[in-house]
Coordinates of C-alpha atoms in Angstrom, one line a residue:
M1 CA -1.7 36.0 -0.2
P2 CA -1.5 33.8 -3.3
V3 CA -5.0 33.1 -4.8
E4 CA -4.3 33.0 -8.5
F5 CA -3.9 29.2 -8.6
L6 CA -6.6 28.7 -11.2
T7 CA -5.9 29.0 -14.8
D8 CA -8.2 31.0 -17.1
E9 CA -9.7 27.8 -18.4
Q10 CA -10.3 26.4 -14.9
A11 CA -11.9 29.7 -13.7
A12 CA -14.2 29.7 -16.8
A13 CA -15.3 26.1 -16.1
Y14 CA -16.4 26.9 -12.6
A15 CA -20.2 26.6 -12.2
A16 CA -20.6 26.3 -16.0
F17 CA -21.1 23.7 -18.6
R18 CA -17.9 22.8 -20.5
G19 CA -19.2 20.6 -23.2
A20 CA -21.8 17.9 -22.8
P21 CA -22.0 15.9 -19.6
S22 CA -20.9 12.3 -19.9
R23 CA -23.4 9.4 -20.0
M24 CA -22.7 8.7 -16.3
E25 CA -23.2 12.3 -15.4
L26 CA -26.5 12.4 -17.2
E27 CA -27.8 9.4 -15.4
R28 CA -26.6 10.6 -12.0
F29 CA -27.6 14.3 -12.1
F30 CA -30.2 14.7 -14.8
F31 CA -32.4 11.7 -14.2
L32 CA -35.8 12.7 -12.8
D33 CA -37.0 10.7 -9.9
D34 CA -40.5 10.6 -8.4
A35 CA -39.9 13.7 -6.2
D36 CA -38.6 15.6 -9.2
R37 CA -41.6 14.7 -11.3
E38 CA -44.0 15.7 -8.6
L39 CA -42.6 19.2 -8.7
I40 CA -42.5 19.4 -12.5
E41 CA -46.1 18.1 -13.1
G42 CA -47.6 21.2 -11.6
K43 CA -46.4 23.2 -14.6
R44 CA -49.0 23.3 -17.4
R45 CA -47.2 24.2 -20.6
A46 CA -44.5 21.9 -22.1
H47 CA -41.9 24.7 -22.3
N48 CA -42.4 25.5 -18.6
R49 CA -42.1 21.9 -17.6
L50 CA -39.0 21.4 -19.6
G51 CA -37.5 24.8 -18.4
F52 CA -38.3 23.9 -14.8
A53 CA -36.6 20.5 -15.2
V54 CA -33.5 22.2 -16.7
Q55 CA -33.4 24.7 -13.7
L56 CA -33.7 21.8 -11.2
T57 CA -31.1 19.6 -12.7
T58 CA -28.5 22.2 -13.6
A59 CA -28.6 23.5 -10.1
R60 CA -28.0 20.0 -8.9
Y61 CA -25.1 19.6 -11.3
L62 CA -23.5 23.0 -11.3
G63 CA -24.5 24.4 -7.9
V64 CA -26.0 27.6 -9.4
F65 CA -29.2 28.7 -11.2
L66 CA -28.3 29.8 -14.7
E67 CA -29.2 33.3 -15.8
D68 CA -30.1 31.8 -19.2
P69 CA -31.6 28.3 -18.6
T70 CA -31.7 27.7 -22.4
D71 CA -27.9 28.0 -22.6
V72 CA -27.3 24.3 -21.8
P73 CA -26.0 21.4 -24.0
V74 CA -28.5 19.9 -26.3
E75 CA -27.8 16.5 -24.8
V76 CA -29.1 17.7 -21.5
V77 CA -32.3 19.1 -23.1
D78 CA -32.9 15.9 -25.1
Y79 CA -32.4 13.7 -22.1
L80 CA -34.9 15.7 -20.0
A81 CA -37.4 16.1 -22.8
E82 CA -37.6 12.3 -23.4
Q83 CA -38.2 11.7 -19.8
L84 CA -41.0 14.2 -19.8
D85 CA -42.5 12.8 -23.0
I86 CA -42.0 16.1 -24.8
A87 CA -41.5 15.3 -28.4
D88 CA -40.1 18.7 -29.5
A89 CA -37.3 19.7 -27.2
S90 CA -37.0 23.1 -29.0
V91 CA -40.0 24.4 -27.0
L92 CA -37.3 25.3 -24.4
K93 CA -36.7 28.5 -26.4
A94 CA -40.1 29.8 -25.3
Y95 CA -39.1 29.4 -21.6
G96 CA -36.8 32.4 -21.7
E97 CA -39.5 34.8 -23.1
R98 CA -41.0 35.6 -19.7
E99 CA -38.3 36.5 -17.1
N100 CA -40.8 36.4 -14.2
T101 CA -41.5 32.8 -14.8
R102 CA -37.9 31.9 -14.5
L103 CA -37.5 33.8 -11.3
E104 CA -40.7 32.3 -9.8
H105 CA -39.3 28.8 -10.6
V106 CA -35.9 29.7 -9.0
R107 CA -37.7 30.9 -5.8
E108 CA -39.8 27.8 -5.7
L109 CA -36.8 25.5 -6.2
R110 CA -34.8 27.3 -3.5
R111 CA -37.7 27.0 -1.1
V112 CA -38.8 23.4 -1.8
L113 CA -35.3 22.0 -2.1
E114 CA -33.9 24.2 0.7
Y115 CA -31.0 25.8 -1.2
R116 CA -29.0 28.1 1.0
E117 CA -26.9 31.2 0.2
F118 CA -23.1 30.9 0.5
A119 CA -23.0 33.3 3.5
E120 CA -25.1 30.9 5.6
A121 CA -22.7 28.1 5.1
E122 CA -19.4 30.0 4.9
A123 CA -18.3 29.3 8.5
E124 CA -19.1 25.6 8.1
L125 CA -17.2 25.4 4.9
R126 CA -14.2 27.1 6.5
A127 CA -14.1 24.5 9.2
W128 CA -14.4 21.7 6.7
V129 CA -11.6 23.1 4.4
D130 CA -9.4 23.7 7.5
A131 CA -9.9 20.1 8.6
R132 CA -9.2 18.8 5.2
A133 CA -6.2 21.0 4.6
W134 CA -4.8 20.0 8.0
T135 CA -5.2 16.3 7.5
T136 CA -4.4 15.8 3.8
G137 CA -2.2 18.7 2.7
E138 CA -3.9 18.8 -0.7
G139 CA -3.0 21.5 -3.1
P140 CA -5.2 24.6 -3.6
K141 CA -6.8 23.3 -6.8
A142 CA -7.8 20.0 -5.2
L143 CA -9.2 21.8 -2.2
F144 CA -11.1 24.3 -4.5
D145 CA -12.7 21.4 -6.4
A146 CA -13.5 19.6 -3.2
S147 CA -15.1 22.7 -1.7
A148 CA -17.3 23.2 -4.7
G149 CA -18.4 19.6 -4.5
W150 CA -19.1 20.0 -0.7
L151 CA -21.3 23.1 -1.4
R152 CA -23.3 21.3 -4.1
E153 CA -23.8 18.2 -2.0
R154 CA -25.3 20.4 0.8
R155 CA -27.3 22.5 -1.6
V156 CA -25.4 25.7 -1.0
L157 CA -25.4 28.0 -4.0
L158 CA -21.9 28.5 -5.2
P159 CA -20.3 32.0 -4.7
G160 CA -18.2 33.7 -7.3
V161 CA -15.0 32.0 -8.3
T162 CA -12.8 34.6 -6.7
T163 CA -14.7 34.4 -3.4
L164 CA -14.2 30.6 -3.2
A165 CA -10.6 30.8 -4.3
R166 CA -9.7 33.4 -1.7
L167 CA -11.4 31.4 1.0
V168 CA -9.5 28.2 0.1
A169 CA -6.2 30.0 -0.2
S170 CA -6.5 31.8 3.1
V171 CA -7.6 28.7 5.0
R172 CA -4.9 26.5 3.5
E173 CA -2.3 29.1 4.3
A174 CA -3.5 29.2 7.9
A175 CA -3.4 25.4 8.1
N176 CA 0.2 25.4 6.7
Q177 CA 1.3 28.0 9.2
R178 CA -0.3 26.1 12.1
L179 CA 1.6 23.0 10.9
W180 CA 4.9 24.8 10.9
D181 CA 4.3 26.4 14.3
T182 CA 3.2 23.1 15.8
L183 CA 6.4 21.4 14.8
Y184 CA 8.6 24.4 15.6
G185 CA 7.1 24.5 19.1
L186 CA 8.3 20.9 19.8
L187 CA 12.0 21.9 19.5
N188 CA 14.2 23.3 22.2
T189 CA 17.2 25.6 21.6
G190 CA 19.7 22.7 21.2
Q191 CA 17.5 20.8 18.8
R192 CA 17.1 23.8 16.6
A193 CA 20.8 24.2 16.5
V194 CA 21.3 20.6 15.6
L195 CA 18.7 20.9 12.7
D196 CA 20.2 24.1 11.4
S197 CA 23.7 22.4 11.3
L198 CA 22.3 20.0 8.7
L199 CA 22.3 22.8 6.2
T200 CA 26.0 23.6 6.6
V201 CA 28.8 22.2 4.5
P202 CA 31.6 20.9 6.7
P203 CA 35.2 22.0 5.9
G204 CA 36.6 19.9 3.1
A205 CA 33.2 18.5 2.1
R206 CA 31.3 19.2 -1.1
V207 CA 27.8 18.8 0.1
S208 CA 25.8 19.7 3.2
E209 CA 25.2 17.2 6.1
L210 CA 21.5 16.9 5.0
D211 CA 22.6 16.0 1.4
R212 CA 25.0 13.4 2.8
L213 CA 22.5 11.8 5.2
R214 CA 19.6 11.5 2.7
R215 CA 21.6 9.4 0.3
G216 CA 20.8 5.7 0.7
P217 CA 22.8 2.6 -0.1
V218 CA 23.6 1.8 -3.7
R219 CA 25.2 -1.7 -3.7
V220 CA 24.3 -5.1 -2.2
S221 CA 27.2 -6.3 -0.1
G222 CA 28.2 -6.9 3.5
P223 CA 30.3 -3.7 3.8
Q224 CA 27.4 -1.6 2.3
M225 CA 25.0 -3.2 4.8
K226 CA 27.3 -2.1 7.6
W227 CA 27.5 1.5 6.2
S228 CA 23.7 1.5 5.9
L229 CA 23.3 0.7 9.6
Q230 CA 25.9 3.2 10.5
R231 CA 23.9 5.8 8.6
A232 CA 20.7 4.8 10.4
E233 CA 22.6 5.1 13.7
E234 CA 23.9 8.6 12.9
I235 CA 20.5 9.9 11.9
A236 CA 19.0 8.4 15.1
D237 CA 21.6 10.1 17.2
L238 CA 20.2 13.5 16.0
G239 CA 17.5 12.8 18.6
M240 CA 14.5 13.8 16.5
G241 CA 12.9 10.4 16.5
V242 CA 12.1 10.6 20.2
L243 CA 9.9 13.8 19.7
D244 CA 6.2 13.2 19.9
V245 CA 4.9 14.4 16.6
S246 CA 1.6 12.5 16.9
A247 CA -0.3 15.8 17.0
V248 CA 0.5 16.3 13.3
P249 CA -1.3 14.0 10.7
P250 CA 1.2 11.5 9.2
R251 CA 0.2 12.6 5.7
R252 CA 1.2 16.2 6.4
L253 CA 4.4 15.1 8.0
A254 CA 5.3 13.0 5.0
E255 CA 4.4 15.9 2.6
L256 CA 6.7 18.3 4.5
S257 CA 9.5 15.7 4.7
R258 CA 9.4 15.2 0.9
Y259 CA 10.2 18.9 0.4
G260 CA 13.1 18.5 2.8
V261 CA 14.4 15.3 1.2
D262 CA 14.1 16.6 -2.4
G263 CA 14.8 20.3 -1.9
K264 CA 18.2 22.0 -2.0
A265 CA 19.8 23.1 1.3
S266 CA 20.3 26.6 -0.1
L267 CA 16.6 27.0 -0.7
L268 CA 15.7 25.7 2.8
R269 CA 17.9 28.3 4.4
R270 CA 15.9 31.1 2.8
H271 CA 12.7 30.2 4.7
G272 CA 11.6 31.8 8.0
D273 CA 12.5 30.0 11.2
S274 CA 9.2 28.2 11.8
R275 CA 8.9 26.8 8.2
R276 CA 12.7 26.0 7.9
L277 CA 12.9 24.2 11.2
A278 CA 9.6 22.5 10.8
T279 CA 10.7 21.2 7.4
L280 CA 14.0 20.0 8.9
L281 CA 12.3 18.3 11.8
A282 CA 9.8 16.5 9.5
T283 CA 12.8 15.4 7.3
A284 CA 14.8 14.2 10.3
V285 CA 11.8 12.2 11.6
Y286 CA 11.3 10.8 8.1
L287 CA 14.9 9.9 7.6
T288 CA 15.1 8.2 11.1
T289 CA 12.6 5.6 9.9
R290 CA 13.7 5.7 6.2
A291 CA 17.3 4.9 7.0
V292 CA 16.1 1.8 8.9
D293 CA 13.8 0.9 6.0
D294 CA 16.8 1.3 3.6
A295 CA 19.0 -1.0 5.8
L296 CA 16.3 -3.7 6.1
D297 CA 15.5 -3.5 2.4
L298 CA 19.2 -4.0 1.7
L299 CA 19.3 -6.9 4.3
E300 CA 16.4 -8.6 2.6
V301 CA 18.0 -8.4 -0.8
L302 CA 21.4 -9.4 0.6
I303 CA 20.0 -12.5 2.4
A304 CA 17.8 -13.5 -0.6
T305 CA 20.3 -13.0 -3.4
K306 CA 23.8 -12.9 -2.0
L307 CA 23.4 -15.6 0.6
L308 CA 20.5 -18.0 0.2
A309 CA 20.1 -18.0 -3.6
K310 CA 23.9 -17.9 -4.2
A311 CA 24.5 -20.8 -1.9
E312 CA 21.8 -22.8 -3.7
R313 CA 23.3 -21.9 -7.1
E314 CA 26.8 -22.9 -6.0
T315 CA 25.5 -26.1 -4.6
V316 CA 23.9 -27.0 -7.9
K317 CA 27.2 -26.2 -9.7
E318 CA 29.1 -28.5 -7.3
K319 CA 26.6 -31.3 -7.8
I320 CA 27.0 -31.0 -11.5
K321 CA 30.8 -31.2 -11.2
T322 CA 30.6 -34.3 -9.1
L323 CA 27.9 -36.0 -11.2
P324 CA 30.4 -38.0 -13.4
R325 CA 32.1 -39.5 -10.3
V326 CA 28.8 -40.4 -8.7
E327 CA 27.6 -42.0 -11.9
R328 CA 30.8 -44.1 -12.2
A329 CA 30.7 -45.2 -8.6
S330 CA 27.0 -46.0 -8.7
A331 CA 27.5 -48.1 -11.8
K332 CA 30.2 -50.2 -10.2
L333 CA 28.1 -50.7 -7.1
A334 CA 25.1 -51.7 -9.2
T335 CA 27.2 -54.2 -11.1
A336 CA 28.6 -55.7 -8.0
F337 CA 25.2 -56.1 -6.3
Q338 CA 23.8 -57.6 -9.4
V339 CA 26.4 -60.3 -9.2
V340 CA 25.4 -60.8 -5.5
F341 CA 21.8 -61.2 -6.3
D342 CA 22.4 -63.5 -9.3
T343 CA 24.8 -65.8 -7.4
T344 CA 23.2 -66.0 -4.0
A345 CA 19.5 -66.2 -4.9
E346 CA 17.7 -69.5 -5.7
Q347 CA 17.5 -70.4 -9.4
V348 CA 14.0 -71.1 -11.0
D349 CA 13.7 -72.8 -14.4
T350 CA 11.0 -70.8 -16.1
D351 CA 10.0 -73.8 -18.4
T352 CA 9.7 -76.5 -15.8
G353 CA 9.3 -74.4 -12.6
E354 CA 12.1 -76.5 -11.0
V355 CA 13.9 -74.6 -8.2
S356 CA 17.6 -75.1 -7.6
G357 CA 20.1 -73.8 -5.1
P358 CA 22.3 -70.7 -5.5
K359 CA 25.2 -70.7 -8.0
V360 CA 27.7 -70.3 -5.2
E361 CA 27.8 -72.1 -1.8
S362 CA 30.3 -69.9 0.1
F363 CA 31.2 -66.3 0.7
E364 CA 34.6 -66.6 -0.9
A365 CA 33.0 -68.0 -4.1
M366 CA 30.7 -65.0 -4.2
W367 CA 33.6 -62.6 -3.9
E368 CA 35.4 -64.4 -6.8
Q369 CA 32.3 -63.8 -9.0
I370 CA 32.2 -60.1 -7.9
E371 CA 35.9 -59.5 -8.5
A372 CA 35.6 -61.0 -11.9
V373 CA 33.6 -57.9 -13.0
V374 CA 34.7 -55.2 -10.4
P375 CA 38.0 -55.5 -8.6
R376 CA 37.7 -55.2 -4.8
A377 CA 39.8 -52.0 -4.6
E378 CA 37.7 -50.3 -7.2
L379 CA 34.5 -51.3 -5.3
A380 CA 35.9 -49.8 -2.0
A381 CA 36.8 -46.6 -3.8
A382 CA 33.3 -46.4 -5.3
I383 CA 31.8 -46.8 -1.8
A384 CA 34.1 -44.1 -0.4
A385 CA 33.2 -41.8 -3.3
L386 CA 29.5 -42.1 -2.7
F387 CA 29.9 -41.5 1.1
E388 CA 31.9 -38.3 0.1
L389 CA 29.6 -37.0 -2.6
T390 CA 26.1 -37.9 -1.3
P391 CA 24.3 -36.7 1.8
P392 CA 23.6 -39.1 4.7
L393 CA 20.3 -41.0 4.7
D394 CA 18.8 -38.9 7.5
S395 CA 19.7 -35.7 5.7
D396 CA 17.3 -33.4 3.8
A397 CA 17.4 -31.6 0.5
D398 CA 18.6 -28.4 2.0
E399 CA 21.8 -29.7 3.8
A400 CA 24.1 -29.2 0.8
W401 CA 23.3 -25.5 0.3
R402 CA 23.1 -24.8 4.0
S403 CA 26.6 -26.2 4.4
M404 CA 27.7 -23.9 1.6
L405 CA 26.0 -21.0 3.3
V406 CA 28.0 -21.5 6.5
T407 CA 31.2 -20.9 4.5
R408 CA 30.0 -17.3 3.7
F409 CA 30.1 -16.1 7.3
G410 CA 32.4 -13.3 6.3
T411 CA 29.4 -11.6 4.6
V412 CA 27.4 -11.2 7.8
R413 CA 30.2 -10.7 10.3
P414 CA 30.7 -6.9 9.6
F415 CA 27.1 -5.9 10.4
L416 CA 25.6 -8.5 12.7
K417 CA 26.3 -6.6 15.9
L418 CA 25.2 -3.3 14.4
L419 CA 21.9 -4.9 13.2
V420 CA 20.8 -5.8 16.7
K421 CA 22.1 -2.5 18.2
V422 CA 20.6 0.0 15.7
V423 CA 17.3 -1.6 14.8
D424 CA 14.7 -1.7 17.5
F425 CA 13.1 -5.1 16.8
G426 CA 9.8 -6.4 18.1
A427 CA 8.0 -9.6 17.5
T428 CA 4.7 -11.4 17.7
P429 CA 4.5 -14.6 20.0
E430 CA 5.4 -16.7 16.9
G431 CA 8.4 -14.6 16.0
L432 CA 9.7 -14.0 19.6
P433 CA 12.0 -17.1 19.8
V434 CA 13.7 -16.1 16.6
L435 CA 14.1 -12.5 17.7
T436 CA 15.5 -13.7 21.1
A437 CA 18.0 -15.9 19.3
L438 CA 19.0 -13.0 16.9
K439 CA 19.8 -10.7 19.9
S440 CA 22.0 -13.4 21.4
L441 CA 24.2 -13.9 18.3
P442 CA 26.7 -11.1 19.1
D443 CA 27.6 -12.8 22.4
L444 CA 28.5 -16.0 20.5
M445 CA 30.7 -14.5 17.8
G446 CA 34.4 -15.0 18.0
R447 CA 34.3 -17.6 20.8
K448 CA 36.2 -20.9 20.4
K449 CA 33.7 -23.0 22.2
V450 CA 30.0 -22.6 22.5
G451 CA 27.9 -25.3 24.3
P452 CA 24.4 -26.5 23.4
A453 CA 22.9 -24.9 26.5
E454 CA 23.8 -21.5 25.1
I455 CA 21.7 -21.7 22.0
D456 CA 18.0 -22.4 21.3
T457 CA 18.0 -25.9 20.0
G458 CA 14.3 -25.6 19.3
L459 CA 15.1 -23.6 16.2
L460 CA 17.3 -26.3 14.8
V461 CA 15.0 -27.7 12.1
G462 CA 15.9 -30.2 9.4
S463 CA 19.5 -30.4 8.4
W464 CA 20.4 -27.4 10.7
R465 CA 20.4 -29.8 13.6
R466 CA 23.2 -31.9 12.1
L467 CA 25.1 -28.9 10.9
V468 CA 25.0 -27.1 14.3
L469 CA 25.2 -30.1 16.7
A470 CA 27.0 -32.8 14.8
A471 CA 29.4 -31.2 12.4
P472 CA 32.5 -33.5 11.8
H473 CA 35.0 -30.8 13.1
L474 CA 33.3 -30.2 16.4
E475 CA 34.7 -31.1 19.8
P476 CA 32.4 -33.2 22.0
G477 CA 30.0 -30.9 23.9
T478 CA 30.3 -27.9 21.5
V479 CA 28.2 -26.5 18.7
D480 CA 29.1 -24.8 15.4
W481 CA 28.0 -21.3 16.2
K482 CA 28.6 -20.1 12.7
A483 CA 26.0 -22.6 11.4
Y484 CA 23.7 -21.5 14.3
V485 CA 24.0 -17.9 13.1
F486 CA 22.8 -18.8 9.6
C487 CA 20.1 -21.0 11.0
V488 CA 18.8 -18.0 13.0
M489 CA 19.3 -15.6 10.0
E490 CA 17.3 -17.9 7.6
Q491 CA 14.4 -18.0 10.0
F492 CA 14.7 -14.3 10.8
H493 CA 14.5 -13.5 7.1
R494 CA 11.3 -15.5 6.8
M495 CA 9.7 -14.0 10.0
L496 CA 10.7 -10.4 8.9
R497 CA 8.9 -10.8 5.5
R498 CA 5.8 -12.2 7.3
K499 CA 5.9 -9.3 9.9
E500 CA 6.2 -11.8 12.7
V501 CA 9.4 -9.9 13.5
F502 CA 9.2 -6.2 12.8
A503 CA 11.2 -3.0 13.4
K504 CA 9.6 -0.5 15.7
N505 CA 11.7 2.3 14.3
S506 CA 10.8 1.5 10.7
S507 CA 7.9 2.4 8.5
K508 CA 8.0 -0.3 5.8
W509 CA 9.2 -3.1 8.1
G510 CA 7.2 -2.0 11.2
D511 CA 4.3 -3.5 12.9
P512 CA 1.2 -2.5 10.8
R513 CA -1.0 -2.7 13.9
A514 CA 1.0 0.0 15.7
K515 CA -0.2 2.6 13.1
L516 CA -3.9 2.3 14.3
L517 CA -5.0 5.2 16.5
A518 CA -6.6 4.1 19.8
G519 CA -7.5 5.5 23.1
E520 CA -6.6 9.1 23.8
A521 CA -4.7 9.6 20.6
W522 CA -7.8 8.7 18.6
E523 CA -10.1 10.9 20.7
Q524 CA -7.8 13.9 20.0
A525 CA -7.7 13.2 16.2
K526 CA -11.3 12.1 15.9
P527 CA -13.1 15.5 15.4
T528 CA -10.6 16.7 12.7
V529 CA -10.7 13.4 10.9
L530 CA -14.5 13.2 10.9
A531 CA -14.8 16.8 9.8
S532 CA -12.5 16.2 6.9
L533 CA -14.5 13.2 5.8
G534 CA -17.8 14.9 6.3
L535 CA -19.0 12.2 8.8
P536 CA -21.1 12.7 11.9
A537 CA -19.7 11.9 15.4
A538 CA -22.3 9.1 15.9
A539 CA -21.9 6.2 13.6
D540 CA -25.5 5.1 14.2
E541 CA -26.9 8.3 12.6
H542 CA -24.7 7.9 9.5
L543 CA -25.5 4.2 9.1
A544 CA -29.3 4.8 9.6
A545 CA -29.2 7.4 6.8
R546 CA -27.3 5.1 4.5
A547 CA -29.8 2.3 5.2
A548 CA -32.8 4.5 4.6
L549 CA -31.3 5.7 1.3
L550 CA -30.5 2.2 0.2
D551 CA -34.0 0.9 1.1
G552 CA -35.7 3.8 -0.6
T553 CA -33.6 3.4 -3.8
Y554 CA -34.3 -0.3 -3.9
R555 CA -38.1 0.2 -3.5
E556 CA -38.1 2.9 -6.2
V557 CA -36.2 0.8 -8.7
A558 CA -38.3 -2.3 -7.9
G559 CA -41.5 -0.4 -8.4
R560 CA -40.5 0.6 -11.9
L561 CA -39.3 -2.8 -13.1
P562 CA -42.8 -4.2 -14.2
D563 CA -43.3 -1.3 -16.6
N564 CA -39.7 -1.1 -17.8
A565 CA -39.2 -2.5 -21.3
Q566 CA -35.5 -2.0 -21.1
I567 CA -35.0 -5.0 -18.7
V568 CA -35.5 -8.6 -19.8
F569 CA -35.9 -11.3 -17.2
D570 CA -35.1 -15.0 -17.6
D571 CA -37.2 -18.0 -16.6
D572 CA -35.9 -17.8 -13.0
G573 CA -36.9 -14.2 -12.6
R574 CA -33.4 -12.8 -12.8
P575 CA -32.4 -9.9 -15.1
A576 CA -31.1 -11.6 -18.2
A577 CA -30.3 -8.4 -20.2
L578 CA -30.2 -4.6 -19.8
R579 CA -30.7 -2.8 -23.1
R580 CA -28.7 0.4 -22.8
P581 CA -30.9 3.2 -24.1
G582 CA -29.8 6.1 -26.3
A583 CA -29.3 9.6 -24.9
G584 CA -32.4 10.7 -23.0
A585 CA -34.0 7.2 -22.7
R586 CA -35.5 6.4 -19.4
T587 CA -34.6 3.2 -17.5
G588 CA -35.6 1.5 -14.3
L589 CA -32.0 1.5 -13.2
P590 CA -31.0 5.1 -13.1
A591 CA -28.2 6.8 -11.2
R592 CA -30.9 7.1 -8.5
S593 CA -28.8 4.4 -6.8
A594 CA -27.0 7.5 -5.5
G595 CA -29.3 9.5 -3.3
R596 CA -30.3 13.1 -3.9
G597 CA -27.5 14.2 -1.6
E598 CA -24.9 12.3 -3.5
R599 CA -26.2 13.6 -6.8
D600 CA -25.8 17.2 -5.7
A601 CA -22.0 16.8 -5.7
A602 CA -20.9 16.9 -9.3
P603 CA -17.5 15.3 -10.2
R604 CA -16.1 18.5 -11.6

């Protein structure tokens, strides 16, 4: 069984000082609160008080009582000495002269602070490590560090480094084996054969089926979108997505699948049946959703860049090309109407204020004035040009690029039917009309005539209503179903990004609410989850303990504020400044904001 996961440096750092603690660690673990001081004040001589304080705080920080309490960083000794008003911190040397004193202090601390031997908590620790290894899949070093922190937090004296390393390694190995056996047990004979076939290289091929299926799309195009959906369909047809793997924590499943996605097929073949097939099952389950994720990622980029954005860019280019014609036609119309206003309006003499009649008295005379500056044929051509180049008055700013978008139907034609078939979409009430319309699109494709009753006209917002219902080329009583396709796709794109429409067989594009455990599923997972987090079954008990800790800390800090020269208050009674003391200085805002239980778990 592999236990040598610690380097020599890591093993040496276990339950020992490796340099001076940080300022934050000093304040968290070596600050002496009222309870600490009460224990220390019973010692008469300075060296005994300082040595007792060193024993107390190093046990809190390291989880062990040192054989030589004087062998601690000078920063720790200075910090404690200043809190105890001991001017000469070197008196600590005298503490080690009488061994019985040190042993008496250790026995007192173990009794008063209720430190336990490792053997008393070993079974509890095994259960905790098992729960954490099962739910998180952390590596042995991370579990080792977490276990040491767990022991310190519960005032359990740390065992030897080899003892703890062997415990972590054995429990983690058992959790891994249970993971493989659980997944292996879900498979029948046929499914095992299907998974093993993924590791084979078909005749004429250069890579295994697993290598082929785990490669995602590489280009943004309609044909690549079709290929991506076909890949998702092929992976779904393996049938692994229908297996109920809810008994396995998602994080463990993801960890195992990463090995299957990144590892070589030749290496996977070398593992035993349970591990090999468990890895392949986790990989197939992962790829079932990942392939849909890849397809929808590609669809999102395709719609945003190749369709919507490109249509807008091309529309702008077309507008720029037609701008000179629009300018010339507009100038001619402006000139003609200026003549109309000048010749048909009443004339006012600005000097005398006298009002006279219009310059012309008949319609024919007005046209003579107009044609003197703009010939009638040119004026008619200018009007025709403006009708051709500018949108109708009841149009909107999007009609031009939406009209351009409809001409790109060939981009979506290859994959539209597959999209609805392969991806299991769901929707919120707001997104349901769009999803219903999306699923109806394959039935409209290729037909010569589609009537208004066959589409959801409630989705025709803005210029889409004109483009779908009133396009110039339409026969009476028909709609432009290609325009309707893009009307639906535009709204589907927006709803998909807002998760109003989601893919049930997707991870990234799925319904986030579906990932919350509830009912029987939560009741089954609850004990393991709570054990791995170190939480009690009853929330009231935990909240009451946190509230008591917060209240006690607040009162303790508040009680020290009047005598604390480090804090300066303004005229409104609010702290205006906090002078950060040097090493060993005592403040009224210590790391006591973390309770004694929290301080017992050193971040090492």
